[in-house]
Amino acid sequence: MDSARTGETDVGTGGACEASPSSRRGLSFGGAVGVLVLVWLSLTPSLLPRGPLFQGVVTGAAAVVGYGLGVAVAALLGWMLQRRIGAAPNAVRWGLAVVAVAGTSVVLLWYSEWQSELRALMGVDALPWYAYPIIVVVSVVAFAVLLAAARGCSAAARWVGRQLGRVLPARIAAVLGGVVVALVLVAAVNGVVAEVAMSALNQTFKAVNEQSPEDTSEPVLTTRSGGPGSLVSWDSLGRQGRIFVSNGPTAAELATFSGRTAPEPVRVYTGLDSADDVRAEADLAVAELRRTGGFDRAVLGVATTTGTGWINESTASALEYLANGDSALVSMQYSYLPSWISFIVDQERARQAGQALFEAVHAVWDTLPADQRPKLVVFGESLGSFGGEAAFASVQDMAARTDGVLFVGPTATNPVWRDATARRDPGSPQTLPIYRDGHTVRFIAGAADLARPATPWPSPRVVYLQHASDPITWWTPQLLFQKPDWLDEERGEDVLPSTRWIPLVTFLQVSADMAVSVDVPDGHGHAFHAALADAWAAILAPPDWTPADTERLRGILRDER
């Protein structure tokens, strides 16, 4: 059939929507408009102050999204009008250039203002003047790289479509070409690329795991794993395990703080190289607790780590100060990967580790006479809170099987946290929900929130410590196309009122915020230190503890950071 008469070839291979070779080498007008709009939107406020590098990456990625949307809109218009949309006249292009320069200058001025406002709110230094040219350069580079990758995929899809067009109708061939390339990319990423990448990551971080910081040394105390009589070797603890057992307040420091004699705290830890699997590790950790007399202490804390095995030292030492050293802490490593990588690829292992460790400890603790058991508390931060939750079906289950729980900086994937937040009492915000009148669990950003609501709070107590500005807590894939409650309600105390949800853009912004979530002062983002004293004081409630003691401990935790 005559293709000129039917228009089959033009439409099937692009026709009205296909850019000319010259426009493919440069930027199409529709794509340029999309770039401009998304670049402006990417400079709007988000949760944390953004440095020039990450702002440049966000803006470059947003520009590519904008280009794709602009090209798609132009193609749709061409299809609807049944004609090719040619290049824009020079006058229009010059007009767009003027708008781009003027509009971008205004938006950058606004960017500077909200950055200054947010940095002042969080006590962060203002951006230097040279940050702005860096943003521009990084944005252009990121845009060029990502656009080149996208065009490479598009070219591959067109080539496959042309080959299929020899035996299939042109339109069907064009669609199948895109589908085939997409499937190949997905298969490659999920298969060969993922396998090679994971292998390389594991080897890289395994090497890091074998290193020891200069300020760590093999314990000389029998109350520490890796020390004299330990069932696990010093080398098997891993980098973070060695840091954990090497740190913490000494008996002398605890006695100075309390004015009373204090025993050396027990710290038990098992590394990935300590046992063959997660359950064997948990059993070994329990055996270490028996050896060190951990079950004979007044307080027994079960901690789930982040990916590499990290435990926030402020959380651990705060508990030991409150217990005056009459405490035992136990934890185990389950991955070599940093928390953010484990969060993406290894959540199941975190869940298994948290569940295995708690159940192994609880099984022994439950056999002890009720009047001789230590207080059993559970804690974890970030991915550690996700793993720690795995042992429990609900907040009520936590209260039934422990004497207290502290989860810090929870992730949006935490099932118990997510359920309690979704079923919060009417009128309470997502950033600081109230659940069942605060009878068992309280969500706090600081000490004052422990008294919220003003209702009785019997023990056992569960506390979630979280910040409105923490991207680890608020990042979800749904940010792409769904407005979250925390941006539909009154903003949290350290989130600017001007922060708005923008489809696609907010997802990119919060994703970038995650990379710098700990690079902010205590009390913001994913930085938790001083408020841990208040949280543990509420959970453990020692009879002789005073608000003045809490304030002194807050000072110690701030200094330790």
XYZ file of C-alpha atoms in Angstrom:
561
model
C 0.000 0.000 0.000
C 1.217 3.512 -0.810
C 2.747 4.864 2.336
C 2.649 8.432 1.087
C -1.096 8.090 0.588
C -1.854 6.466 3.948
C 0.722 8.296 6.046
C 1.552 4.926 7.649
C 5.290 5.278 7.539
C 5.376 8.836 8.838
C 3.108 8.107 11.798
C 4.536 4.714 12.586
C 8.137 5.823 12.635
C 7.502 9.118 14.221
C 5.894 11.219 11.472
C 4.101 14.013 13.271
C 5.904 13.378 16.537
C 9.395 12.523 15.328
C 12.017 15.183 15.773
C 14.235 16.007 12.861
C 17.896 14.924 12.972
C 18.980 18.484 13.644
C 16.591 18.854 16.585
C 17.767 15.539 17.994
C 21.323 16.876 18.009
C 20.186 19.968 19.897
C 17.177 20.574 22.094
C 13.661 20.600 20.746
C 11.651 23.708 21.583
C 9.057 21.733 23.554
C 11.818 19.956 25.445
C 13.541 23.272 26.227
C 10.319 24.646 27.704
C 9.993 21.511 29.840
C 13.604 21.850 30.993
C 13.058 25.443 32.035
C 9.920 24.694 34.059
C 11.417 21.694 35.886
C 14.677 23.525 36.599
C 12.731 26.311 38.287
C 10.652 23.837 40.289
C 13.770 21.925 41.405
C 15.033 25.072 43.135
C 11.998 25.272 45.425
C 12.326 24.486 49.173
C 12.590 20.946 50.525
C 13.428 19.450 53.921
C 17.126 20.202 54.357
C 19.670 22.798 53.266
C 21.172 21.574 50.009
C 24.783 22.091 49.083
C 25.730 22.991 45.511
C 26.659 19.428 44.507
C 23.374 17.826 45.466
C 21.347 20.782 44.247
C 23.105 20.458 40.908
C 22.303 16.761 40.684
C 18.650 17.369 41.574
C 18.352 20.187 39.048
C 20.080 18.173 36.310
C 17.824 15.173 36.888
C 14.742 17.403 36.981
C 15.844 19.021 33.721
C 15.954 15.629 31.986
C 12.479 14.813 33.286
C 11.297 18.191 32.045
C 12.855 17.621 28.641
C 11.106 14.280 28.290
C 7.777 15.770 29.316
C 8.199 18.694 26.920
C 9.027 16.430 24.005
C 6.088 14.173 24.886
C 3.658 17.100 24.999
C 4.919 18.363 21.627
C 4.569 14.876 20.170
C 1.032 14.581 21.514
C 0.079 17.922 19.975
C 1.580 16.826 16.664
C -0.398 13.606 16.757
C -3.621 15.436 17.617
C -3.109 17.966 14.840
C -2.000 15.269 12.380
C 0.992 17.252 11.237
C 4.651 17.665 12.016
C 5.407 20.453 14.455
C 8.428 22.168 13.028
C 11.102 24.214 14.744
C 9.946 27.349 16.539
C 10.666 30.654 14.816
C 13.848 32.423 15.851
C 11.865 35.203 17.531
C 10.117 32.660 19.745
C 13.390 30.972 20.599
C 14.984 34.307 21.513
C 11.938 35.109 23.599
C 12.334 31.839 25.459
C 16.008 32.624 26.047
C 15.147 35.994 27.581
C 12.474 34.409 29.791
C 14.939 31.703 30.801
C 17.622 34.168 31.901
C 15.242 36.514 33.687
C 13.131 33.781 35.281
C 16.111 31.732 36.412
C 17.681 34.825 38.005
C 14.498 35.448 39.991
C 14.192 31.794 41.014
C 17.850 31.659 42.103
C 17.246 34.743 44.231
C 14.302 32.994 45.871
C 16.452 29.855 46.252
C 19.057 31.942 48.063
C 16.410 33.406 50.376
C 14.842 30.108 51.450
C 18.254 28.478 51.799
C 19.296 31.307 54.109
C 16.054 31.019 56.076
C 16.367 27.252 56.493
C 20.077 27.398 57.318
C 19.409 30.023 59.991
C 16.602 27.858 61.399
C 18.931 24.856 61.669
C 22.091 26.747 62.590
C 23.949 25.936 59.365
C 26.421 28.277 57.657
C 25.088 30.284 54.714
C 25.968 29.264 51.167
C 29.079 31.025 49.817
C 28.795 33.038 46.587
C 30.676 30.409 44.561
C 28.025 27.780 45.330
C 25.805 29.192 42.606
C 28.195 28.721 39.658
C 28.877 25.200 40.976
C 25.130 24.479 40.900
C 24.966 25.615 37.284
C 27.983 23.549 36.177
C 26.884 20.373 37.985
C 23.338 20.774 36.647
C 24.561 21.061 33.063
C 26.872 18.058 33.400
C 24.192 15.901 35.049
C 21.655 16.930 32.409
C 24.043 16.166 29.547
C 24.972 12.744 30.886
C 21.406 11.687 31.617
C 20.099 13.063 28.320
C 22.815 11.220 26.392
C 21.830 7.986 28.148
C 18.150 8.565 27.369
C 18.885 9.346 23.725
C 20.998 6.218 23.476
C 18.038 4.143 24.652
C 15.751 5.975 22.242
C 18.123 5.334 19.339
C 18.272 1.662 20.252
C 14.476 1.481 20.341
C 14.221 3.118 16.889
C 16.787 0.707 15.446
C 14.931 -2.311 16.820
C 11.693 -0.832 15.510
C 13.142 -0.489 12.011
C 14.274 -4.109 12.005
C 10.858 -5.289 13.167
C 9.262 -3.000 10.578
C 10.499 -5.281 7.839
C 7.973 -7.919 8.872
C 5.419 -6.005 10.929
C 3.256 -2.918 10.407
C 5.247 0.212 11.169
C 3.240 1.343 14.178
C 3.371 -2.057 15.834
C 7.089 -2.317 15.087
C 7.761 1.090 16.640
C 5.927 0.183 19.845
C 7.551 -3.235 20.074
C 10.968 -1.655 19.560
C 10.485 0.452 22.684
C 9.103 -2.486 24.642
C 12.002 -4.747 23.672
C 14.645 -2.196 24.682
C 12.833 -1.506 27.968
C 12.642 -5.215 28.787
C 16.315 -5.714 27.967
C 17.271 -2.800 30.225
C 15.123 -4.070 33.103
C 16.499 -7.598 32.707
C 20.060 -6.295 32.603
C 19.608 -4.098 35.670
C 17.817 -6.814 37.655
C 20.115 -9.552 36.455
C 23.695 -9.120 35.302
C 24.126 -5.484 36.341
C 22.567 -6.036 39.766
C 24.616 -9.169 40.384
C 27.886 -7.554 39.371
C 27.080 -4.362 41.287
C 26.092 -6.221 44.460
C 29.189 -8.390 44.278
C 31.411 -5.340 43.863
C 29.634 -3.486 46.688
C 29.901 -6.440 49.055
C 33.599 -6.885 48.334
C 34.268 -3.173 48.725
C 32.432 -2.792 52.017
C 33.710 -6.113 53.309
C 37.195 -4.637 52.967
C 36.026 -1.560 54.888
C 34.490 -3.859 57.514
C 37.893 -5.414 58.174
C 39.480 -2.067 59.010
C 39.653 -0.700 62.543
C 39.708 3.003 63.429
C 42.854 4.151 65.197
C 40.980 4.954 68.415
C 39.740 1.361 68.920
C 41.614 -1.327 70.799
C 40.932 -4.869 71.913
C 39.032 -4.804 75.242
C 40.753 -5.806 78.467
C 37.426 -6.214 80.282
C 35.569 -9.528 80.468
C 32.309 -7.580 80.111
C 33.045 -6.810 76.459
C 32.847 -9.073 73.423
C 36.264 -9.593 71.889
C 37.898 -9.250 75.321
C 39.309 -11.869 77.723
C 37.240 -15.071 77.754
C 34.989 -13.895 74.931
C 33.281 -16.489 72.755
C 33.868 -14.256 69.712
C 37.187 -12.974 68.468
C 38.056 -9.304 68.210
C 38.645 -9.587 64.461
C 35.251 -11.214 63.816
C 33.303 -8.250 65.224
C 33.690 -6.100 62.130
C 34.535 -2.416 62.039
C 31.344 -1.164 63.695
C 31.331 -3.949 66.269
C 34.870 -3.065 67.311
C 33.849 0.584 67.630
C 30.820 -0.386 69.728
C 32.684 -2.531 72.277
C 35.581 -0.042 72.476
C 33.378 2.932 73.346
C 30.924 3.911 76.037
C 31.242 5.404 79.509
C 33.551 3.625 81.960
C 32.607 2.678 85.500
C 34.635 5.639 86.756
C 32.833 8.096 84.443
C 29.463 6.697 85.466
C 30.350 6.977 89.154
C 31.456 10.580 88.673
C 28.134 11.371 86.997
C 25.917 9.609 89.556
C 27.958 10.056 92.717
C 27.588 6.322 93.401
C 29.687 3.251 92.728
C 29.010 1.877 89.260
C 29.866 -1.453 87.614
C 31.387 -1.714 84.154
C 28.540 -1.907 81.602
C 28.226 -5.074 79.520
C 28.454 -4.720 75.750
C 27.917 -7.849 73.653
C 28.265 -7.937 69.882
C 28.614 -10.543 67.156
C 29.799 -9.812 63.622
C 29.017 -11.388 60.274
C 32.260 -13.339 60.551
C 31.374 -14.611 64.026
C 28.893 -17.274 62.865
C 27.535 -18.962 59.737
C 24.089 -17.360 59.592
C 21.751 -14.920 61.334
C 20.242 -17.423 63.784
C 23.631 -18.818 64.715
C 24.796 -15.265 65.323
C 21.822 -14.583 67.580
C 22.435 -17.761 69.575
C 26.095 -16.835 69.928
C 25.121 -13.358 71.166
C 22.903 -14.941 73.844
C 25.752 -17.217 74.897
C 27.948 -14.113 75.221
C 25.262 -12.482 77.369
C 25.321 -15.488 79.681
C 29.112 -15.396 79.857
C 29.259 -11.695 80.713
C 26.411 -11.875 83.234
C 24.168 -9.751 81.073
C 21.000 -11.446 82.315
C 21.941 -10.469 85.885
C 21.971 -6.722 85.167
C 19.143 -4.306 85.997
C 18.572 -3.306 82.366
C 19.051 -5.444 79.246
C 18.947 -3.596 75.924
C 18.512 -5.387 72.598
C 19.673 -3.237 69.677
C 19.188 -3.788 65.967
C 21.913 -2.123 63.917
C 21.897 -0.339 60.603
C 23.343 -2.057 57.523
C 27.038 -1.938 58.417
C 26.387 -2.841 62.046
C 26.414 0.760 63.300
C 24.790 1.729 66.604
C 24.342 5.355 67.594
C 26.746 5.740 70.506
C 24.531 8.424 72.019
C 21.639 5.957 72.298
C 23.796 3.274 73.903
C 25.669 5.477 76.362
C 22.520 7.360 77.403
C 20.956 4.075 78.523
C 24.134 3.187 80.459
C 24.157 6.528 82.257
C 20.522 6.111 83.260
C 21.202 2.591 84.553
C 24.437 3.743 86.252
C 26.279 0.950 84.447
C 24.032 -1.832 85.755
C 23.164 -2.671 82.173
C 23.879 -5.032 79.302
C 23.584 -4.158 75.612
C 23.520 -6.805 72.909
C 23.538 -6.470 69.145
C 24.706 -8.174 65.956
C 25.781 -7.297 62.447
C 23.816 -8.567 59.440
C 25.354 -6.771 56.450
C 28.502 -5.147 55.124
C 26.505 -2.529 53.203
C 25.797 1.023 54.361
C 22.304 1.635 55.659
C 20.979 3.441 52.565
C 22.048 0.572 50.285
C 20.708 -2.053 52.688
C 17.447 -0.095 52.831
C 17.062 -0.530 49.066
C 18.324 -4.085 48.534
C 18.512 -5.903 51.868
C 15.523 -5.014 54.057
C 14.622 -8.671 54.531
C 17.965 -9.412 56.154
C 17.455 -6.530 58.591
C 14.044 -7.939 59.464
C 15.456 -11.434 60.001
C 18.275 -10.155 62.190
C 16.022 -8.018 64.392
C 13.552 -10.831 64.886
C 16.177 -13.534 65.480
C 18.098 -11.534 68.087
C 15.081 -10.443 70.103
C 13.499 -13.899 70.099
C 16.760 -15.538 71.174
C 17.216 -13.079 74.048
C 13.546 -13.131 75.044
C 13.492 -16.941 75.154
C 16.127 -16.949 77.913
C 14.795 -13.841 79.674
C 11.315 -15.382 79.834
C 12.623 -18.387 81.789
C 13.980 -16.216 84.614
C 11.922 -15.641 87.773
C 9.816 -12.512 87.314
C 11.442 -10.770 90.274
C 14.956 -11.527 88.979
C 14.614 -10.465 85.373
C 16.324 -7.331 84.094
C 14.208 -4.669 82.461
C 14.079 -5.738 78.817
C 14.192 -2.819 76.368
C 14.547 -2.712 72.576
C 16.026 0.054 70.454
C 17.229 0.826 66.948
C 17.771 3.734 64.614
C 16.832 4.176 60.956
C 17.048 0.737 59.309
C 17.722 -0.586 62.814
C 14.255 0.547 63.855
C 12.812 -1.339 60.888
C 14.646 -4.500 61.895
C 13.778 -4.028 65.559
C 10.078 -3.771 64.738
C 10.170 -7.153 62.978
C 9.836 -9.005 66.272
C 6.480 -7.361 67.002
C 3.057 -7.343 65.401
C 1.888 -4.059 66.919
C 2.490 -1.396 69.550
C 0.470 -3.489 71.990
C 2.731 -6.471 71.287
C 5.768 -4.330 72.121
C 4.217 -3.394 75.457
C 3.297 -7.005 76.193
C 6.789 -8.440 75.634
C 9.167 -5.678 76.697
C 9.652 -3.094 79.415
C 10.148 -0.306 76.903
C 11.031 0.488 73.292
C 12.908 3.378 71.683
C 12.947 3.610 67.894
C 14.773 6.575 66.409
C 14.437 8.047 62.922
C 12.066 5.330 61.659
C 11.774 4.644 57.957
C 8.477 4.945 56.091
C 8.595 1.160 55.557
C 8.394 0.369 59.291
C 5.114 -1.598 59.423
C 4.178 -0.897 63.062
C 5.110 2.780 62.775
C 3.204 3.070 59.506
C 0.087 1.440 60.954
C 0.055 3.604 64.084
C 0.661 6.745 62.026
C -2.105 5.894 59.560
C -4.546 5.226 62.428
C -3.553 8.284 64.459
C -6.132 10.182 66.463
C -8.096 12.742 64.422
C -6.490 16.162 64.398
C -2.949 14.978 65.128
C -0.409 15.552 62.331
C 1.520 12.872 60.470
C 4.844 14.323 61.634
C 3.858 13.947 65.324
C 0.832 11.675 65.536
C -1.069 10.827 68.688
C -2.135 7.183 68.810
C -4.898 6.025 71.151
C -4.505 9.054 73.429
C -0.811 8.319 73.879
C -1.584 5.450 76.254
C 1.394 3.307 75.192
C 3.312 4.981 72.376
C 4.346 8.594 71.962
C 5.853 10.223 68.899
C 8.283 12.985 69.765
C 10.656 15.451 68.146
C 11.914 16.752 71.476
C 11.473 16.565 75.238
C 8.307 18.666 75.340
C 6.455 16.149 73.173
C 6.745 13.454 75.859
C 3.924 15.209 77.714
C 1.729 15.192 74.624
C -1.113 14.450 75.119
C -1.698 15.335 78.785
C -3.065 11.882 79.621
C -1.762 9.056 81.851
C 1.186 7.163 80.345
C 1.759 3.908 82.200
C 4.716 1.619 81.665
C 5.827 -0.098 79.498
C 6.393 2.926 77.298
C 7.157 3.037 73.580
C 8.792 6.118 72.047
C 9.377 7.020 68.408
C 11.853 9.897 68.141
C 11.540 11.542 64.730
C 12.046 14.905 63.067
C 9.732 16.635 60.613
C 12.811 17.459 58.516
C 14.158 13.878 58.362
C 14.031 12.594 54.746
C 14.773 9.039 55.949
C 11.368 8.993 57.623
C 9.356 10.729 54.929
C 10.834 9.314 51.713
C 8.562 6.936 49.816
C 8.125 6.135 46.100
C 4.590 7.529 46.437
C 6.124 11.012 46.572
C 6.403 10.759 42.797
C 2.697 11.234 42.200
C 0.946 11.442 45.581
C 0.897 14.363 48.012
C 1.802 13.191 51.528
C -0.104 14.262 54.617
C 2.967 15.980 56.069
C 2.864 18.449 53.180
C -0.909 18.772 53.297
C -1.008 19.645 57.000
C 0.672 22.367 59.024
C 4.419 22.026 58.544
C 6.674 20.603 61.237
C 8.593 23.084 63.361
C 11.807 22.797 61.299
C 10.155 22.651 57.863
C 9.588 25.903 55.981
C 5.950 26.884 55.373
C 6.930 27.523 51.741
C 7.749 23.843 51.189
C 5.271 22.429 48.693
C 4.620 19.071 47.050
C 5.412 19.016 43.336
C 4.930 15.775 41.376
C 8.263 14.168 40.438
C 10.273 17.109 41.786
C 9.578 16.537 45.488
C 10.611 12.907 45.066
C 13.951 14.002 43.576
C 14.460 16.628 46.275
C 13.766 14.315 49.210
C 15.899 11.587 47.598
C 18.809 14.031 47.473
C 18.082 15.173 51.045
C 18.600 11.584 52.205
C 22.240 11.728 51.142
C 22.926 14.669 53.483
C 20.437 13.792 56.226
C 23.096 13.502 58.959
C 25.064 16.582 57.890
C 22.932 18.940 59.964
C 22.964 19.980 63.637
C 21.450 17.799 66.329
C 17.670 17.978 66.434
C 17.200 18.233 62.677
C 17.242 15.854 59.742
C 18.570 12.453 60.780
C 20.766 13.734 63.634
C 19.678 12.422 67.054
C 21.673 12.985 70.221
C 20.556 15.188 73.139
C 16.856 14.232 73.003
C 17.821 10.588 73.534
C 18.410 11.428 77.200
C 14.810 12.587 77.581
C 13.441 9.565 75.722
C 15.348 7.015 77.825
C 14.499 8.865 81.046
C 10.804 8.555 80.178
C 11.097 4.861 79.269
C 13.322 3.644 82.112
C 12.126 6.135 84.749
C 14.823 5.395 87.387
C 13.449 6.223 90.855
C 16.294 8.541 91.818
C 16.636 10.281 88.448
C 15.883 14.007 88.255
C 15.261 16.516 85.456
C 18.622 18.034 86.353
C 20.254 14.662 85.654
C 18.570 14.595 82.269
C 19.909 18.044 81.444
C 23.445 17.047 82.464
C 23.178 13.939 80.292
C 21.934 16.009 77.370
C 25.120 18.063 77.627
C 27.276 14.930 77.581
C 25.514 13.580 74.500
C 25.895 16.907 72.692
C 29.624 16.934 73.473
C 30.053 13.330 72.301
C 28.723 14.074 68.824
